[in-house]
Amino acid sequence: MSQTVKTQRKQSAFYSLLKESLYGGEIDYTIGSIRRSVILLAIPMVLEMILESVFALVDLYFVGHLHNSSYAIQTVGLTESVLTVIYSLAIGISMAATAVVARRIGEKDPVAAAKAGMQAILIALAINTFISIVGLVFATNILLWMGASPEVAQRGTPFMQIMMGSSIFIMLLFLINGIFRGAGNAAIAMKSLWVANAANIILCPVFINGFGPIPAFGLTGAALATTIGRGLGVAYQIYHLANGKSILKVFASHFIPDWEQIKSLVKIASPAVLQFVIASCSWIFLAQLVATTGGDHGSAGYQTALRLLMFFMLPAWGLSNAASTLVGQNLGAQQVQRAEDSVIKTAKYNVIFMAVITVLSLAGARLFVSFFTNDPQIQEVAVQAIRFMSLGYIFYGIGMVLINAFNGAGDTWTPTWVNLFGFWLFQIPLAYFLAKTMELGPTGVFIAIPISETSITLASVVLFRKGKWKKIKV
């Protein structure tokens, strides 16, 4: 009987914690149980990361059912590739905002935190003014430059113009969510994406196929739906910033440019942007290497394996995001040891998660791949890729936590240098040597990925233990 009571109490405590994490609110993460802090932050952050990936999938699904859908699918894919640049900028500025806001919250200075967040928004507005103009004027040229045929470029121009012209919504979704995460309210970030995705899912078929008095816009309708969805998500964020109920009290004076503050934010954001660009470009190079050595089947198998890799990585990345807020707030509160302990605790949870995923990937690779393709040749390549890459999953999980710990401390240069050396001076040469010189083809690339990712993580562990990140001033 006593055992049953204990089990019921544990279940009740878990559901209470789950409810609190989803309900939201600013929480002081500089006190109390570290385990509880990690869970409160991780649950909404995991859900947020999964929701962020839904936009492109929804667009691809609906435009894939259009008549002569090949041009539409190509346009969506090429546009997403261009938007990667905007994602890089958004993530970089978001990382800077999270680091500075979390530090000020830890110092118990919410006024300075709010001001820092609004200065980051000013930076985003300035950058996106330029991006929007370029997208509106040169949309056709950009599609042609990306390899689209003249017919695809002509048909896809309105889609590209809308998506790039409204890029401010992409930037603000990332940025304001970063501000809320820094303040310790990850649930608002998650809920803003609930709003955005719900609107996109409802509006996509309406604007693409038409409904009642609304005409069928086809491919352009997907852009309209996504833009409106993201716009509503941003409106939800702004409402919670402006309603006065948040720990971040926003005033008009916070939007007066503070050039020292802006300079400080740019200093943190610039290498953070570079981090993402370095990693993204290295994966593009590896994809090209697989395509040139493995042909169509090799390339398709590798891309299938990457879809599964990213599916499993998103929850791990969301969990690792908790380290960023915990480090920032605890360093601000001068609790350096608690900041370090928070990183270690988060890493342990990620290791457990990735260990489970490793077992599932090794045992169920063929089953997972069968959901994506029936081609036996593609399946063979994908299964081989998954089994090789999954050998490094545990190290991937640790590496994600350490990257977010460095960024949360404002030490964005350390992971940038690690990525530069790890990806471009080790992973790519190793993959090229194994694939071409040793004539292993795609298998050489698959082998190089876990070796290099493990090396990157080990280097990050050494740098984390050295503790330079503890002394960064933001």
XYZ file of C-alpha atoms in Angstrom:
474
model
C 0.000 0.000 0.000
C 2.791 2.437 0.925
C 4.494 1.754 -2.412
C 1.257 2.576 -4.239
C 0.934 5.831 -2.310
C 4.518 6.777 -3.185
C 3.885 6.050 -6.862
C 0.719 8.139 -6.837
C 2.562 11.024 -5.174
C 5.332 10.873 -7.774
C 2.785 10.871 -10.598
C 0.939 13.770 -9.016
C 4.177 15.728 -8.617
C 5.095 15.071 -12.252
C 1.709 16.187 -13.582
C 1.894 19.288 -11.397
C 5.335 20.081 -12.822
C 4.113 19.438 -16.368
C 1.128 21.750 -15.850
C 3.358 24.483 -14.433
C 5.808 24.233 -17.361
C 3.013 24.511 -19.938
C 1.103 27.238 -18.094
C 4.153 29.493 -17.974
C 5.172 32.519 -15.965
C 8.501 34.033 -14.957
C 10.368 31.780 -12.547
C 13.533 32.534 -10.597
C 15.931 29.823 -11.760
C 18.701 30.982 -9.430
C 17.115 29.199 -6.459
C 15.538 25.838 -5.744
C 16.048 22.435 -7.336
C 18.185 22.436 -10.499
C 16.395 19.306 -11.700
C 13.042 21.083 -11.393
C 14.430 24.140 -13.212
C 15.690 22.048 -16.124
C 12.348 20.265 -16.523
C 10.309 23.485 -16.283
C 12.383 25.040 -19.055
C 12.911 21.949 -21.190
C 9.288 20.841 -21.753
C 8.059 24.027 -23.503
C 11.407 24.453 -25.284
C 11.223 20.926 -26.730
C 7.686 21.573 -27.949
C 8.723 24.956 -29.361
C 11.518 23.399 -31.450
C 9.189 20.738 -32.832
C 6.571 23.360 -33.740
C 9.150 25.568 -35.496
C 9.844 22.747 -37.964
C 6.168 22.356 -38.853
C 5.848 25.462 -41.098
C 7.817 24.136 -44.077
C 6.326 20.643 -43.707
C 2.770 22.020 -43.843
C 3.566 24.141 -46.907
C 5.213 21.199 -48.679
C 2.267 18.925 -47.908
C -0.384 21.234 -49.326
C 1.515 22.495 -52.388
C 2.512 18.901 -53.121
C -1.138 18.197 -53.925
C -1.430 21.002 -56.499
C -1.760 20.263 -60.217
C 1.745 20.236 -61.761
C 3.124 20.464 -58.242
C 6.778 19.963 -59.195
C 7.384 23.683 -59.750
C 5.612 24.513 -56.477
C 7.648 22.022 -54.448
C 10.856 23.298 -56.048
C 9.940 26.910 -55.263
C 9.177 26.106 -51.610
C 12.452 24.179 -51.275
C 14.574 26.880 -52.918
C 12.901 29.622 -50.885
C 13.538 27.707 -47.653
C 17.207 27.469 -48.651
C 17.355 31.273 -49.059
C 15.474 31.779 -45.793
C 18.251 29.833 -44.045
C 20.248 33.070 -44.160
C 17.408 34.841 -42.338
C 17.165 31.978 -39.840
C 20.903 32.376 -39.199
C 20.507 36.077 -38.454
C 17.411 35.450 -36.335
C 19.056 32.728 -34.269
C 22.178 34.831 -33.759
C 20.297 37.891 -32.526
C 18.012 35.649 -30.462
C 21.018 34.056 -28.745
C 22.406 37.493 -27.903
C 19.052 38.664 -26.554
C 18.643 35.509 -24.433
C 22.143 35.890 -22.966
C 21.770 39.568 -22.063
C 18.160 39.366 -20.813
C 18.932 36.286 -18.697
C 22.000 37.999 -17.200
C 19.998 41.114 -16.268
C 17.177 38.990 -14.806
C 19.735 37.102 -12.738
C 21.035 40.451 -11.504
C 17.432 41.292 -10.481
C 17.342 44.203 -12.946
C 14.212 43.613 -15.100
C 14.241 47.222 -16.360
C 17.647 46.719 -17.998
C 16.473 43.316 -19.280
C 13.447 44.861 -20.982
C 15.550 47.625 -22.508
C 18.095 45.110 -23.871
C 15.291 43.097 -25.463
C 13.811 46.157 -27.181
C 17.242 47.248 -28.464
C 17.584 43.778 -30.025
C 14.238 44.331 -31.766
C 15.563 47.614 -33.202
C 18.520 45.710 -34.688
C 16.132 43.154 -36.218
C 13.953 45.885 -37.759
C 16.971 47.595 -39.335
C 18.334 44.363 -40.839
C 14.959 43.244 -42.154
C 14.252 46.520 -43.907
C 17.182 45.729 -46.195
C 16.273 42.034 -46.590
C 12.650 42.816 -47.457
C 13.614 45.322 -50.158
C 16.071 42.852 -51.721
C 13.461 40.076 -51.658
C 10.730 42.191 -53.227
C 12.945 43.607 -56.005
C 15.154 40.610 -56.852
C 12.882 37.602 -56.126
C 13.007 36.281 -59.706
C 16.772 36.731 -59.951
C 17.298 34.936 -56.646
C 15.294 31.912 -57.832
C 17.224 31.802 -61.123
C 20.514 32.079 -59.237
C 19.436 29.168 -57.016
C 19.053 26.994 -60.137
C 15.339 27.304 -60.908
C 14.222 27.136 -64.538
C 12.809 30.367 -66.068
C 9.268 28.924 -65.825
C 9.678 27.966 -62.153
C 11.234 31.359 -61.363
C 8.343 33.178 -63.034
C 5.664 31.147 -61.274
C 7.466 31.198 -57.929
C 8.269 34.924 -57.826
C 5.132 35.970 -55.855
C 5.829 33.224 -53.288
C 9.441 34.387 -52.856
C 8.395 38.060 -52.677
C 5.840 37.422 -49.941
C 8.132 35.174 -47.890
C 11.155 37.505 -48.048
C 9.091 40.672 -47.885
C 7.551 39.469 -44.616
C 10.812 38.118 -43.173
C 10.438 40.446 -40.206
C 7.874 37.993 -38.790
C 10.429 35.168 -38.975
C 13.008 37.329 -37.242
C 10.641 38.530 -34.521
C 9.294 35.041 -33.787
C 12.827 33.824 -33.037
C 13.922 37.024 -31.317
C 10.984 37.683 -29.000
C 10.929 34.001 -28.062
C 14.594 34.384 -27.144
C 13.709 37.381 -24.976
C 10.998 35.415 -23.147
C 13.333 32.432 -22.683
C 15.952 34.723 -21.182
C 13.326 36.038 -18.771
C 12.535 32.443 -17.815
C 9.123 32.208 -19.499
C 9.629 29.514 -22.138
C 5.885 28.728 -22.217
C 5.050 32.037 -23.966
C 7.574 31.150 -26.679
C 5.894 27.774 -27.137
C 2.369 29.206 -27.184
C 3.254 31.825 -29.811
C 4.147 28.958 -32.143
C 0.893 27.169 -31.273
C -0.938 30.254 -32.528
C 1.232 30.614 -35.643
C 1.047 26.950 -36.635
C -2.685 26.587 -35.981
C -3.368 29.584 -38.222
C -1.042 28.266 -40.935
C -2.627 24.791 -40.935
C -6.139 26.259 -41.185
C -5.317 28.956 -43.760
C -3.092 26.907 -46.091
C -5.905 24.864 -47.708
C -8.183 27.917 -47.690
C -5.794 30.205 -49.586
C -4.269 27.484 -51.780
C -7.504 25.812 -52.927
C -10.014 28.600 -52.268
C -13.038 28.615 -49.975
C -16.316 30.480 -50.482
C -15.552 34.054 -51.548
C -11.791 33.474 -51.150
C -10.229 32.595 -54.527
C -7.673 29.814 -55.016
C -4.239 31.447 -54.929
C -2.349 28.194 -55.495
C 1.311 28.359 -54.483
C 1.020 32.041 -53.556
C -1.688 31.056 -51.065
C 0.850 29.008 -49.103
C 2.988 32.122 -48.664
C -0.025 34.177 -47.599
C -1.078 31.554 -45.044
C 2.405 31.194 -43.586
C 2.903 34.950 -43.373
C -0.460 35.528 -41.672
C 0.237 32.632 -39.287
C 3.633 33.983 -38.309
C 2.177 37.481 -38.054
C -0.466 36.271 -35.595
C 2.255 34.507 -33.583
C 4.196 37.783 -33.373
C 1.010 39.662 -32.400
C 0.551 37.169 -29.554
C 4.137 37.812 -28.422
C 3.738 41.591 -28.576
C 0.511 41.407 -26.574
C 2.304 39.612 -23.754
C 5.204 42.071 -23.898
C 2.897 45.089 -23.745
C 0.157 43.971 -21.336
C 2.201 44.893 -18.258
C 1.791 41.462 -16.627
C 5.251 40.218 -17.573
C 8.390 40.756 -15.514
C 9.596 42.676 -18.581
C 7.829 46.041 -18.433
C 8.190 47.662 -21.849
C 8.126 51.451 -22.220
C 8.404 53.714 -25.275
C 11.771 54.988 -24.006
C 13.222 51.490 -24.434
C 12.993 51.960 -28.222
C 15.286 54.996 -28.236
C 18.539 53.686 -29.764
C 21.238 53.086 -27.158
C 24.327 52.712 -29.322
C 26.460 51.166 -26.580
C 23.780 48.551 -25.913
C 23.351 47.900 -29.647
C 27.106 47.548 -30.084
C 27.226 45.052 -27.215
C 24.370 42.989 -28.681
C 25.937 42.958 -32.148
C 29.242 41.861 -30.620
C 27.532 38.820 -29.099
C 25.223 38.111 -32.055
C 27.801 38.257 -34.881
C 29.737 35.097 -33.949
C 26.447 33.373 -33.064
C 25.245 33.989 -36.634
C 28.580 32.699 -37.901
C 28.180 29.518 -35.812
C 24.981 28.600 -37.618
C 26.321 29.532 -41.060
C 29.476 27.447 -40.562
C 27.486 24.373 -39.515
C 24.838 24.773 -42.240
C 27.391 25.216 -45.026
C 29.340 22.153 -43.891
C 26.209 19.987 -44.133
C 25.554 21.369 -47.628
C 29.099 20.392 -48.644
C 28.641 16.876 -47.244
C 25.364 16.510 -49.158
C 27.137 17.502 -52.359
C 29.958 15.023 -51.621
C 27.437 12.200 -51.115
C 25.635 13.148 -54.343
C 28.835 13.159 -56.418
C 30.099 9.847 -55.046
C 26.819 7.997 -54.503
C 24.576 9.210 -57.306
C 20.833 9.765 -57.020
C 20.206 6.798 -54.732
C 23.069 7.755 -52.419
C 21.867 11.346 -52.206
C 18.245 10.325 -51.597
C 19.298 7.834 -48.914
C 21.437 10.425 -47.153
C 18.651 13.040 -47.221
C 16.225 10.463 -45.814
C 18.634 9.669 -42.981
C 19.068 13.400 -42.271
C 15.294 13.865 -41.937
C 15.255 11.205 -39.246
C 18.381 12.654 -37.635
C 16.775 16.092 -37.382
C 13.520 14.604 -36.092
C 15.392 13.062 -33.161
C 17.684 16.074 -32.692
C 14.912 18.642 -32.272
C 13.794 17.444 -28.803
C 17.448 17.183 -27.744
C 18.113 20.730 -28.943
C 15.048 21.976 -27.090
C 16.251 20.295 -23.904
C 19.736 21.744 -24.335
C 18.254 25.250 -24.696
C 17.486 25.102 -20.971
C 21.227 25.428 -20.314
C 21.284 28.850 -21.980
C 18.706 30.418 -19.639
C 20.070 28.686 -16.532
C 23.653 29.787 -17.212
C 22.663 33.364 -18.019
C 20.469 33.874 -14.965
C 22.835 32.181 -12.507
C 25.896 34.062 -13.749
C 23.884 37.252 -13.349
C 23.137 36.225 -9.755
C 26.858 35.540 -9.165
C 26.107 31.847 -8.646
C 28.837 30.454 -10.873
C 28.843 26.962 -9.365
C 25.072 26.658 -9.768
C 25.454 27.706 -13.415
C 28.027 24.947 -13.960
C 25.925 22.376 -12.091
C 22.917 23.297 -14.238
C 24.875 22.550 -17.411
C 26.022 19.179 -16.067
C 22.474 18.260 -14.998
C 21.053 19.248 -18.399
C 23.781 17.257 -20.160
C 22.931 14.156 -18.094
C 19.281 14.322 -19.159
C 20.293 14.779 -22.791
C 22.656 11.799 -22.560
C 19.810 9.610 -21.260
C 17.522 10.771 -24.072
C 20.145 10.291 -26.785
C 21.113 6.853 -25.429
C 17.503 5.737 -25.899
C 17.463 7.236 -29.415
C 20.724 5.424 -30.243
C 19.206 2.060 -29.345
C 16.027 2.819 -31.305
C 18.025 3.958 -34.351
C 20.302 0.935 -34.403
C 17.421 -1.496 -33.936
C 14.719 0.216 -35.982
C 16.605 1.969 -38.770
C 15.005 -0.102 -41.537
C 11.513 0.356 -40.097
C 11.943 4.136 -39.802
C 13.302 4.431 -43.347
C 10.375 2.446 -44.770
C 8.032 5.306 -43.830
C 9.869 7.607 -46.264
C 10.655 5.377 -49.253
C 9.897 2.007 -50.789
C 12.984 2.022 -53.027
C 15.278 -0.771 -51.751
C 18.454 0.960 -52.977
C 17.586 4.182 -51.161
C 16.619 2.189 -48.095
C 20.009 0.448 -47.975
C 21.911 3.728 -48.097
C 19.626 5.388 -45.532
C 19.873 2.468 -43.097
C 23.667 2.455 -43.362
C 23.789 6.234 -42.813
C 21.518 6.078 -39.752
C 23.504 3.271 -38.147
C 26.819 5.049 -38.611
C 25.576 8.500 -37.554
C 23.699 7.171 -34.525
C 26.986 5.979 -33.023
C 27.691 9.603 -32.145
C 24.238 10.548 -30.816
C 25.300 10.681 -27.170
C 28.164 13.026 -28.018
C 25.800 15.143 -30.158
C 23.562 15.531 -27.099
C 26.420 16.669 -24.850
C 27.741 19.023 -27.526
C 24.359 20.749 -27.915
C 24.183 21.488 -24.196
C 27.714 22.931 -24.118
C 27.060 25.138 -27.171
C 23.987 26.576 -25.472
C 25.903 27.000 -22.210
C 28.611 29.046 -23.951
C 26.024 31.130 -25.809
C 23.955 31.656 -22.654
C 27.039 33.040 -20.947
C 27.588 35.426 -23.877
C 30.720 33.526 -24.921
C 29.600 33.099 -28.531
C 33.133 33.070 -29.965
C 34.166 29.791 -28.311
C 31.581 27.592 -30.108
C 32.197 29.560 -33.322
C 35.893 28.645 -33.323
C 35.069 25.072 -32.325
C 32.634 24.811 -35.253
C 35.094 26.357 -37.701
C 37.914 23.984 -36.809
C 35.668 20.982 -36.195
C 33.581 21.213 -39.349
C 35.770 22.898 -41.953
C 39.268 21.871 -40.908
C 38.444 18.343 -39.720
C 35.029 16.973 -40.759
C 35.062 18.075 -44.393
C 38.703 17.053 -45.119
C 38.126 13.712 -43.359
C 34.915 13.074 -45.297
C 36.608 13.993 -48.588
C 39.612 11.748 -47.817
C 37.444 8.752 -46.902
C 34.903 9.234 -49.703
C 37.254 10.041 -52.585
C 40.851 9.193 -51.732
C 39.954 5.936 -49.960
C 37.100 5.416 -52.465
C 34.547 4.604 -49.772
C 31.944 6.869 -51.378
C 28.975 7.875 -49.207
C 30.093 5.412 -46.535
C 33.181 7.573 -45.978
C 30.952 10.577 -45.305
C 28.791 8.561 -42.900
C 31.910 7.475 -40.980
C 33.333 11.010 -40.836
C 30.203 12.530 -39.259
C 30.213 10.731 -35.853
C 34.039 10.901 -35.636
C 34.102 14.667 -36.173
C 31.042 15.366 -34.001
C 32.623 13.375 -31.161
C 35.861 15.336 -31.547
C 33.949 18.643 -31.505
C 32.190 17.624 -28.294
C 35.428 16.546 -26.612
C 37.022 19.890 -27.514
C 33.961 21.680 -26.100
C 34.234 19.705 -22.847
C 37.884 20.773 -22.449
C 37.009 24.428 -23.093
C 34.011 24.250 -20.756
C 36.204 22.914 -17.949
C 38.745 25.708 -18.508
C 35.964 28.093 -17.500
C 36.563 31.149 -19.675
C 32.776 31.344 -20.162
C 32.347 32.091 -16.446
C 34.188 35.417 -16.789
C 32.379 36.859 -19.809
C 30.770 40.271 -19.203
C 27.583 41.126 -21.090
